[in-house]
Amino acid sequence: MKNRLKVLRAERDWTQQDLADRLRVSRQTVNAIEKGKYDPSLPVAFRIAAVFEQPIEGIFSPEEPA
Amino acid sequence: MSMTPRKRYLIEALSAMAVYMAILPLTILAFRHYAPESVWVRVVLAVLPMLPLFYVMTAIIRLVRRQDELQQRIQFEGVAFGFAVTITFCFTWFFLQRFDVVPSIDLIWVAAIGIWAWVIGKLIAKRRYA
């Protein structure tokens, strides 16, 4: 999965820790999601959508087929 | 600022280990000095140091329950790696022992290998998501 987490976070001038606190996860988890190394569960994805006030599909998109 | 699950676990585990380190020499001294004949007294002396370790075990469970989903996945991958390594070691050693290649060893070595393999497994999993 690709995501726009880093861009959305930068727009709000939040650190990874700021976002992690809002999502009630660790900073490492935010970092892994931003780098595309970990796809969050649906509950966390919904929390991300709520924090950024955007629909999930506006933040996450499937990887382009190779 | 609230304490992270890891910090809380470290405080719980380290205090329990301190109690363990205090109890262990006392039970060894008591066993050597009094050489109790009663099996039950020996059982109590032998198992007494396990009480703080039991607390460490519950602290590990509390740690995992407090962690977020990625941290829980890392724990799971670490435990899976540790379990696989320990089982492989046990079977390999068992067959080598049966073929008179290696001597019989204490169970404590299985525990030591299990703990180290778990730690290494966690480090490998952590790197994957870093």
JSON list of C-alpha atoms in Angstrom, two decimals:
[
{"chain": "A", "resi": 1, "resn": "MET", "atom": "CA", "xyz": [0.00, 0.00, 0.00]},
{"chain": "A", "resi": 2, "resn": "LYS", "atom": "CA", "xyz": [1.13, 3.54, -0.76]},
{"chain": "A", "resi": 3, "resn": "ASN", "atom": "CA", "xyz": [0.10, 6.39, 1.49]},
{"chain": "A", "resi": 4, "resn": "ARG", "atom": "CA", "xyz": [0.30, 10.18, 1.82]},
{"chain": "A", "resi": 5, "resn": "LEU", "atom": "CA", "xyz": [0.93, 10.17, 5.54]},
{"chain": "A", "resi": 6, "resn": "LYS", "atom": "CA", "xyz": [4.26, 11.97, 5.40]},
{"chain": "A", "resi": 7, "resn": "VAL", "atom": "CA", "xyz": [2.90, 14.75, 3.17]},
{"chain": "A", "resi": 8, "resn": "LEU", "atom": "CA", "xyz": [-0.24, 15.22, 5.28]},
{"chain": "A", "resi": 9, "resn": "ARG", "atom": "CA", "xyz": [1.84, 15.28, 8.45]},
{"chain": "A", "resi": 10, "resn": "ALA", "atom": "CA", "xyz": [4.29, 17.80, 6.96]},
{"chain": "A", "resi": 11, "resn": "GLU", "atom": "CA", "xyz": [1.39, 20.05, 5.91]},
{"chain": "A", "resi": 12, "resn": "ARG", "atom": "CA", "xyz": [0.33, 20.24, 9.54]},
{"chain": "A", "resi": 13, "resn": "ASP", "atom": "CA", "xyz": [3.91, 20.64, 10.76]},
{"chain": "A", "resi": 14, "resn": "TRP", "atom": "CA", "xyz": [3.55, 17.62, 13.05]},
{"chain": "A", "resi": 15, "resn": "THR", "atom": "CA", "xyz": [6.42, 15.41, 14.14]},
{"chain": "A", "resi": 16, "resn": "GLN", "atom": "CA", "xyz": [6.05, 11.64, 13.91]},
{"chain": "A", "resi": 17, "resn": "GLN", "atom": "CA", "xyz": [5.60, 11.65, 17.70]},
{"chain": "A", "resi": 18, "resn": "ASP", "atom": "CA", "xyz": [2.79, 14.24, 17.45]},
{"chain": "A", "resi": 19, "resn": "LEU", "atom": "CA", "xyz": [0.95, 12.04, 14.97]},
{"chain": "A", "resi": 20, "resn": "ALA", "atom": "CA", "xyz": [1.69, 8.90, 17.00]},
{"chain": "A", "resi": 21, "resn": "ASP", "atom": "CA", "xyz": [0.16, 10.51, 20.11]},
{"chain": "A", "resi": 22, "resn": "ARG", "atom": "CA", "xyz": [-2.95, 11.47, 18.15]},
{"chain": "A", "resi": 23, "resn": "LEU", "atom": "CA", "xyz": [-3.28, 7.93, 16.76]},
{"chain": "A", "resi": 24, "resn": "ARG", "atom": "CA", "xyz": [-2.42, 6.25, 20.10]},
{"chain": "A", "resi": 25, "resn": "VAL", "atom": "CA", "xyz": [0.39, 4.23, 18.53]},
{"chain": "A", "resi": 26, "resn": "SER", "atom": "CA", "xyz": [4.19, 4.34, 18.87]},
{"chain": "A", "resi": 27, "resn": "ARG", "atom": "CA", "xyz": [6.43, 6.65, 16.80]},
{"chain": "A", "resi": 28, "resn": "GLN", "atom": "CA", "xyz": [8.03, 3.54, 15.29]},
{"chain": "A", "resi": 29, "resn": "THR", "atom": "CA", "xyz": [4.64, 2.50, 13.95]},
{"chain": "A", "resi": 30, "resn": "VAL", "atom": "CA", "xyz": [4.06, 5.89, 12.31]},
{"chain": "A", "resi": 31, "resn": "ASN", "atom": "CA", "xyz": [7.54, 5.67, 10.77]},
{"chain": "A", "resi": 32, "resn": "ALA", "atom": "CA", "xyz": [6.90, 2.15, 9.42]},
{"chain": "A", "resi": 33, "resn": "ILE", "atom": "CA", "xyz": [3.55, 3.19, 7.92]},
{"chain": "A", "resi": 34, "resn": "GLU", "atom": "CA", "xyz": [5.08, 6.30, 6.29]},
{"chain": "A", "resi": 35, "resn": "LYS", "atom": "CA", "xyz": [7.86, 4.21, 4.75]},
{"chain": "A", "resi": 36, "resn": "GLY", "atom": "CA", "xyz": [5.30, 1.72, 3.43]},
{"chain": "A", "resi": 37, "resn": "LYS", "atom": "CA", "xyz": [6.87, -1.08, 5.46]},
{"chain": "A", "resi": 38, "resn": "TYR", "atom": "CA", "xyz": [3.73, -1.72, 7.44]},
{"chain": "A", "resi": 39, "resn": "ASP", "atom": "CA", "xyz": [0.08, -1.51, 6.43]},
{"chain": "A", "resi": 40, "resn": "PRO", "atom": "CA", "xyz": [-2.06, -0.49, 9.42]},
{"chain": "A", "resi": 41, "resn": "SER", "atom": "CA", "xyz": [-5.15, -2.38, 10.53]},
{"chain": "A", "resi": 42, "resn": "LEU", "atom": "CA", "xyz": [-8.57, -1.03, 9.59]},
{"chain": "A", "resi": 43, "resn": "PRO", "atom": "CA", "xyz": [-9.17, 0.57, 13.04]},
{"chain": "A", "resi": 44, "resn": "VAL", "atom": "CA", "xyz": [-5.84, 2.47, 12.83]},
{"chain": "A", "resi": 45, "resn": "ALA", "atom": "CA", "xyz": [-6.53, 3.41, 9.20]},
{"chain": "A", "resi": 46, "resn": "PHE", "atom": "CA", "xyz": [-9.89, 4.88, 10.30]},
{"chain": "A", "resi": 47, "resn": "ARG", "atom": "CA", "xyz": [-8.16, 6.80, 13.12]},
{"chain": "A", "resi": 48, "resn": "ILE", "atom": "CA", "xyz": [-5.66, 8.18, 10.54]},
{"chain": "A", "resi": 49, "resn": "ALA", "atom": "CA", "xyz": [-8.56, 9.21, 8.31]},
{"chain": "A", "resi": 50, "resn": "ALA", "atom": "CA", "xyz": [-10.29, 10.92, 11.26]},
{"chain": "A", "resi": 51, "resn": "VAL", "atom": "CA", "xyz": [-7.11, 12.75, 12.35]},
{"chain": "A", "resi": 52, "resn": "PHE", "atom": "CA", "xyz": [-6.51, 14.10, 8.83]},
{"chain": "A", "resi": 53, "resn": "GLU", "atom": "CA", "xyz": [-10.25, 14.58, 8.16]},
{"chain": "A", "resi": 54, "resn": "GLN", "atom": "CA", "xyz": [-10.02, 12.74, 4.86]},
{"chain": "A", "resi": 55, "resn": "PRO", "atom": "CA", "xyz": [-11.49, 9.49, 3.55]},
{"chain": "A", "resi": 56, "resn": "ILE", "atom": "CA", "xyz": [-9.24, 6.43, 3.84]},
{"chain": "A", "resi": 57, "resn": "GLU", "atom": "CA", "xyz": [-8.95, 6.18, 0.04]},
{"chain": "A", "resi": 58, "resn": "GLY", "atom": "CA", "xyz": [-7.68, 9.77, 0.00]},
{"chain": "A", "resi": 59, "resn": "ILE", "atom": "CA", "xyz": [-4.74, 8.71, 2.16]},
{"chain": "A", "resi": 60, "resn": "PHE", "atom": "CA", "xyz": [-4.07, 5.10, 1.14]},
{"chain": "A", "resi": 61, "resn": "SER", "atom": "CA", "xyz": [-3.92, 3.66, -2.36]},
{"chain": "A", "resi": 62, "resn": "PRO", "atom": "CA", "xyz": [-2.99, 0.21, -3.64]},
{"chain": "A", "resi": 63, "resn": "GLU", "atom": "CA", "xyz": [0.52, -0.33, -4.98]},
{"chain": "A", "resi": 64, "resn": "GLU", "atom": "CA", "xyz": [0.73, 0.08, -8.79]},
{"chain": "A", "resi": 65, "resn": "PRO", "atom": "CA", "xyz": [1.15, -3.33, -10.44]},
{"chain": "A", "resi": 66, "resn": "ALA", "atom": "CA", "xyz": [4.74, -3.86, -11.64]},
{"chain": "B", "resi": 1, "resn": "MET", "atom": "CA", "xyz": [3.81, 12.61, 30.19]},
{"chain": "B", "resi": 2, "resn": "SER", "atom": "CA", "xyz": [2.59, 9.01, 30.27]},
{"chain": "B", "resi": 3, "resn": "MET", "atom": "CA", "xyz": [5.12, 6.21, 30.53]},
{"chain": "B", "resi": 4, "resn": "THR", "atom": "CA", "xyz": [5.70, 4.07, 27.44]},
{"chain": "B", "resi": 5, "resn": "PRO", "atom": "CA", "xyz": [4.77, 0.37, 27.74]},
{"chain": "B", "resi": 6, "resn": "ARG", "atom": "CA", "xyz": [8.46, -0.54, 27.37]},
{"chain": "B", "resi": 7, "resn": "LYS", "atom": "CA", "xyz": [9.59, 1.80, 30.15]},
{"chain": "B", "resi": 8, "resn": "ARG", "atom": "CA", "xyz": [6.92, 0.48, 32.49]},
{"chain": "B", "resi": 9, "resn": "TYR", "atom": "CA", "xyz": [7.93, -3.09, 31.63]},
{"chain": "B", "resi": 10, "resn": "LEU", "atom": "CA", "xyz": [11.62, -2.33, 32.31]},
{"chain": "B", "resi": 11, "resn": "ILE", "atom": "CA", "xyz": [10.79, -0.91, 35.74]},
{"chain": "B", "resi": 12, "resn": "GLU", "atom": "CA", "xyz": [8.62, -3.93, 36.59]},
{"chain": "B", "resi": 13, "resn": "ALA", "atom": "CA", "xyz": [11.12, -6.48, 35.23]},
{"chain": "B", "resi": 14, "resn": "LEU", "atom": "CA", "xyz": [14.20, -4.87, 36.76]},
{"chain": "B", "resi": 15, "resn": "SER", "atom": "CA", "xyz": [12.60, -4.57, 40.22]},
{"chain": "B", "resi": 16, "resn": "ALA", "atom": "CA", "xyz": [11.55, -8.23, 40.02]},
{"chain": "B", "resi": 17, "resn": "MET", "atom": "CA", "xyz": [15.08, -9.21, 38.95]},
{"chain": "B", "resi": 18, "resn": "ALA", "atom": "CA", "xyz": [16.48, -7.28, 41.95]},
{"chain": "B", "resi": 19, "resn": "VAL", "atom": "CA", "xyz": [14.20, -9.28, 44.26]},
{"chain": "B", "resi": 20, "resn": "TYR", "atom": "CA", "xyz": [15.31, -12.48, 42.47]},
{"chain": "B", "resi": 21, "resn": "MET", "atom": "CA", "xyz": [18.99, -11.60, 42.95]},
{"chain": "B", "resi": 22, "resn": "ALA", "atom": "CA", "xyz": [18.30, -11.01, 46.67]},
{"chain": "B", "resi": 23, "resn": "ILE", "atom": "CA", "xyz": [16.32, -14.23, 47.22]},
{"chain": "B", "resi": 24, "resn": "LEU", "atom": "CA", "xyz": [18.57, -16.61, 45.22]},
{"chain": "B", "resi": 25, "resn": "PRO", "atom": "CA", "xyz": [21.70, -16.44, 47.43]},
{"chain": "B", "resi": 26, "resn": "LEU", "atom": "CA", "xyz": [19.52, -16.70, 50.55]},
{"chain": "B", "resi": 27, "resn": "THR", "atom": "CA", "xyz": [17.87, -19.91, 49.37]},
{"chain": "B", "resi": 28, "resn": "ILE", "atom": "CA", "xyz": [21.23, -21.39, 48.28]},
{"chain": "B", "resi": 29, "resn": "LEU", "atom": "CA", "xyz": [22.76, -20.49, 51.66]},
{"chain": "B", "resi": 30, "resn": "ALA", "atom": "CA", "xyz": [19.76, -21.93, 53.51]},
{"chain": "B", "resi": 31, "resn": "PHE", "atom": "CA", "xyz": [19.96, -25.15, 51.49]},
{"chain": "B", "resi": 32, "resn": "ARG", "atom": "CA", "xyz": [23.70, -25.55, 52.08]},
{"chain": "B", "resi": 33, "resn": "HIS", "atom": "CA", "xyz": [23.62, -24.55, 55.73]},
{"chain": "B", "resi": 34, "resn": "TYR", "atom": "CA", "xyz": [20.57, -26.50, 56.90]},
{"chain": "B", "resi": 35, "resn": "ALA", "atom": "CA", "xyz": [20.60, -29.30, 54.26]},
{"chain": "B", "resi": 36, "resn": "PRO", "atom": "CA", "xyz": [16.87, -29.90, 54.85]},
{"chain": "B", "resi": 37, "resn": "GLU", "atom": "CA", "xyz": [15.76, -33.52, 54.59]},
{"chain": "B", "resi": 38, "resn": "SER", "atom": "CA", "xyz": [12.12, -32.77, 53.97]},
{"chain": "B", "resi": 39, "resn": "VAL", "atom": "CA", "xyz": [11.29, -32.79, 50.27]},
{"chain": "B", "resi": 40, "resn": "TRP", "atom": "CA", "xyz": [8.70, -30.07, 50.83]},
{"chain": "B", "resi": 41, "resn": "VAL", "atom": "CA", "xyz": [11.20, -27.71, 52.45]},
{"chain": "B", "resi": 42, "resn": "ARG", "atom": "CA", "xyz": [13.58, -28.33, 49.52]},
{"chain": "B", "resi": 43, "resn": "VAL", "atom": "CA", "xyz": [10.75, -27.67, 47.06]},
{"chain": "B", "resi": 44, "resn": "VAL", "atom": "CA", "xyz": [9.94, -24.37, 48.80]},
{"chain": "B", "resi": 45, "resn": "LEU", "atom": "CA", "xyz": [13.62, -23.33, 48.83]},
{"chain": "B", "resi": 46, "resn": "ALA", "atom": "CA", "xyz": [14.08, -24.29, 45.19]},
{"chain": "B", "resi": 47, "resn": "VAL", "atom": "CA", "xyz": [10.92, -22.59, 43.95]},
{"chain": "B", "resi": 48, "resn": "LEU", "atom": "CA", "xyz": [11.14, -19.44, 46.12]},
{"chain": "B", "resi": 49, "resn": "PRO", "atom": "CA", "xyz": [13.36, -17.54, 43.62]},
{"chain": "B", "resi": 50, "resn": "MET", "atom": "CA", "xyz": [10.77, -18.32, 40.94]},
{"chain": "B", "resi": 51, "resn": "LEU", "atom": "CA", "xyz": [8.20, -15.99, 42.54]},
{"chain": "B", "resi": 52, "resn": "PRO", "atom": "CA", "xyz": [9.79, -12.77, 41.18]},
{"chain": "B", "resi": 53, "resn": "LEU", "atom": "CA", "xyz": [10.35, -14.53, 37.82]},
{"chain": "B", "resi": 54, "resn": "PHE", "atom": "CA", "xyz": [6.64, -15.33, 37.75]},
{"chain": "B", "resi": 55, "resn": "TYR", "atom": "CA", "xyz": [6.06, -11.59, 38.15]},
{"chain": "B", "resi": 56, "resn": "VAL", "atom": "CA", "xyz": [8.43, -10.97, 35.19]},
{"chain": "B", "resi": 57, "resn": "MET", "atom": "CA", "xyz": [6.33, -13.40, 33.15]},
{"chain": "B", "resi": 58, "resn": "THR", "atom": "CA", "xyz": [3.14, -11.46, 33.93]},
{"chain": "B", "resi": 59, "resn": "ALA", "atom": "CA", "xyz": [5.02, -8.20, 33.18]},
{"chain": "B", "resi": 60, "resn": "ILE", "atom": "CA", "xyz": [5.88, -9.55, 29.69]},
{"chain": "B", "resi": 61, "resn": "ILE", "atom": "CA", "xyz": [2.20, -10.34, 29.09]},
{"chain": "B", "resi": 62, "resn": "ARG", "atom": "CA", "xyz": [1.18, -6.87, 30.32]},
{"chain": "B", "resi": 63, "resn": "LEU", "atom": "CA", "xyz": [3.84, -5.30, 28.04]},
{"chain": "B", "resi": 64, "resn": "VAL", "atom": "CA", "xyz": [2.52, -7.09, 24.94]},
{"chain": "B", "resi": 65, "resn": "ARG", "atom": "CA", "xyz": [-1.08, -6.15, 25.80]},
{"chain": "B", "resi": 66, "resn": "ARG", "atom": "CA", "xyz": [-0.14, -2.47, 26.19]},
{"chain": "B", "resi": 67, "resn": "GLN", "atom": "CA", "xyz": [1.80, -2.34, 22.90]},
{"chain": "B", "resi": 68, "resn": "ASP", "atom": "CA", "xyz": [0.34, -1.22, 19.58]},
{"chain": "B", "resi": 69, "resn": "GLU", "atom": "CA", "xyz": [-0.35, -3.53, 16.64]},
{"chain": "B", "resi": 70, "resn": "LEU", "atom": "CA", "xyz": [3.07, -3.23, 14.96]},
{"chain": "B", "resi": 71, "resn": "GLN", "atom": "CA", "xyz": [4.91, -3.76, 18.24]},
{"chain": "B", "resi": 72, "resn": "GLN", "atom": "CA", "xyz": [2.73, -6.83, 18.88]},
{"chain": "B", "resi": 73, "resn": "ARG", "atom": "CA", "xyz": [3.59, -8.14, 15.42]},
{"chain": "B", "resi": 74, "resn": "ILE", "atom": "CA", "xyz": [7.31, -7.65, 16.14]},
{"chain": "B", "resi": 75, "resn": "GLN", "atom": "CA", "xyz": [6.87, -9.53, 19.43]},
{"chain": "B", "resi": 76, "resn": "PHE", "atom": "CA", "xyz": [5.05, -12.33, 17.62]},
{"chain": "B", "resi": 77, "resn": "GLU", "atom": "CA", "xyz": [7.76, -12.64, 14.95]},
{"chain": "B", "resi": 78, "resn": "GLY", "atom": "CA", "xyz": [10.41, -12.66, 17.69]},
{"chain": "B", "resi": 79, "resn": "VAL", "atom": "CA", "xyz": [8.62, -15.37, 19.65]},
{"chain": "B", "resi": 80, "resn": "ALA", "atom": "CA", "xyz": [8.03, -17.43, 16.47]},
{"chain": "B", "resi": 81, "resn": "PHE", "atom": "CA", "xyz": [11.73, -17.20, 15.59]},
{"chain": "B", "resi": 82, "resn": "GLY", "atom": "CA", "xyz": [12.76, -18.04, 19.17]},
{"chain": "B", "resi": 83, "resn": "PHE", "atom": "CA", "xyz": [10.39, -21.01, 19.29]},
{"chain": "B", "resi": 84, "resn": "ALA", "atom": "CA", "xyz": [11.60, -22.37, 15.92]},
{"chain": "B", "resi": 85, "resn": "VAL", "atom": "CA", "xyz": [15.28, -22.04, 16.88]},
{"chain": "B", "resi": 86, "resn": "THR", "atom": "CA", "xyz": [14.75, -23.63, 20.32]},
{"chain": "B", "resi": 87, "resn": "ILE", "atom": "CA", "xyz": [12.73, -26.57, 18.94]},
{"chain": "B", "resi": 88, "resn": "THR", "atom": "CA", "xyz": [15.33, -27.13, 16.19]},
{"chain": "B", "resi": 89, "resn": "PHE", "atom": "CA", "xyz": [18.10, -27.03, 18.80]},
{"chain": "B", "resi": 90, "resn": "CYS", "atom": "CA", "xyz": [16.25, -29.48, 21.07]},
{"chain": "B", "resi": 91, "resn": "PHE", "atom": "CA", "xyz": [15.64, -32.02, 18.29]},
{"chain": "B", "resi": 92, "resn": "THR", "atom": "CA", "xyz": [19.19, -31.72, 16.94]},
{"chain": "B", "resi": 93, "resn": "TRP", "atom": "CA", "xyz": [20.69, -32.14, 20.42]},
{"chain": "B", "resi": 94, "resn": "PHE", "atom": "CA", "xyz": [18.33, -35.05, 21.18]},
{"chain": "B", "resi": 95, "resn": "PHE", "atom": "CA", "xyz": [19.46, -36.99, 18.10]},
{"chain": "B", "resi": 96, "resn": "LEU", "atom": "CA", "xyz": [23.15, -36.15, 18.65]},
{"chain": "B", "resi": 97, "resn": "GLN", "atom": "CA", "xyz": [22.77, -37.36, 22.25]},
{"chain": "B", "resi": 98, "resn": "ARG", "atom": "CA", "xyz": [21.08, -40.57, 21.14]},
{"chain": "B", "resi": 99, "resn": "PHE", "atom": "CA", "xyz": [24.00, -41.23, 18.78]},
{"chain": "B", "resi": 100, "resn": "ASP", "atom": "CA", "xyz": [26.45, -40.62, 21.66]},
{"chain": "B", "resi": 101, "resn": "VAL", "atom": "CA", "xyz": [27.93, -37.54, 20.03]},
{"chain": "B", "resi": 102, "resn": "VAL", "atom": "CA", "xyz": [27.09, -35.00, 22.75]},
{"chain": "B", "resi": 103, "resn": "PRO", "atom": "CA", "xyz": [26.48, -35.27, 26.50]},
{"chain": "B", "resi": 104, "resn": "SER", "atom": "CA", "xyz": [23.18, -34.69, 28.27]},
{"chain": "B", "resi": 105, "resn": "ILE", "atom": "CA", "xyz": [22.72, -31.02, 29.23]},
{"chain": "B", "resi": 106, "resn": "ASP", "atom": "CA", "xyz": [20.67, -29.16, 31.83]},
{"chain": "B", "resi": 107, "resn": "LEU", "atom": "CA", "xyz": [17.25, -27.80, 30.83]},
{"chain": "B", "resi": 108, "resn": "ILE", "atom": "CA", "xyz": [18.43, -24.32, 31.82]},
{"chain": "B", "resi": 109, "resn": "TRP", "atom": "CA", "xyz": [20.38, -24.20, 28.53]},
{"chain": "B", "resi": 110, "resn": "VAL", "atom": "CA", "xyz": [17.15, -24.66, 26.60]},
{"chain": "B", "resi": 111, "resn": "ALA", "atom": "CA", "xyz": [15.73, -21.65, 28.48]},
{"chain": "B", "resi": 112, "resn": "ALA", "atom": "CA", "xyz": [18.88, -19.61, 27.75]},
{"chain": "B", "resi": 113, "resn": "ILE", "atom": "CA", "xyz": [18.76, -20.46, 24.03]},
{"chain": "B", "resi": 114, "resn": "GLY", "atom": "CA", "xyz": [15.03, -19.71, 23.94]},
{"chain": "B", "resi": 115, "resn": "ILE", "atom": "CA", "xyz": [15.53, -16.26, 25.48]},
{"chain": "B", "resi": 116, "resn": "TRP", "atom": "CA", "xyz": [18.46, -15.36, 23.21]},
{"chain": "B", "resi": 117, "resn": "ALA", "atom": "CA", "xyz": [16.70, -16.62, 20.09]},
{"chain": "B", "resi": 118, "resn": "TRP", "atom": "CA", "xyz": [13.61, -14.58, 21.08]},
{"chain": "B", "resi": 119, "resn": "VAL", "atom": "CA", "xyz": [15.75, -11.43, 21.49]},
{"chain": "B", "resi": 120, "resn": "ILE", "atom": "CA", "xyz": [17.54, -12.02, 18.15]},
{"chain": "B", "resi": 121, "resn": "GLY", "atom": "CA", "xyz": [14.20, -12.72, 16.44]},
{"chain": "B", "resi": 122, "resn": "LYS", "atom": "CA", "xyz": [12.80, -9.45, 17.80]},
{"chain": "B", "resi": 123, "resn": "LEU", "atom": "CA", "xyz": [15.84, -7.51, 16.54]},
{"chain": "B", "resi": 124, "resn": "ILE", "atom": "CA", "xyz": [15.47, -9.05, 13.06]},
{"chain": "B", "resi": 125, "resn": "ALA", "atom": "CA", "xyz": [11.73, -8.21, 13.01]},
{"chain": "B", "resi": 126, "resn": "LYS", "atom": "CA", "xyz": [12.43, -4.67, 14.29]},
{"chain": "B", "resi": 127, "resn": "ARG", "atom": "CA", "xyz": [14.91, -4.06, 11.47]},
{"chain": "B", "resi": 128, "resn": "ARG", "atom": "CA", "xyz": [12.37, -5.20, 8.91]},
{"chain": "B", "resi": 129, "resn": "TYR", "atom": "CA", "xyz": [9.94, -2.44, 9.91]},
{"chain": "B", "resi": 130, "resn": "ALA", "atom": "CA", "xyz": [12.51, 0.31, 10.67]}
]
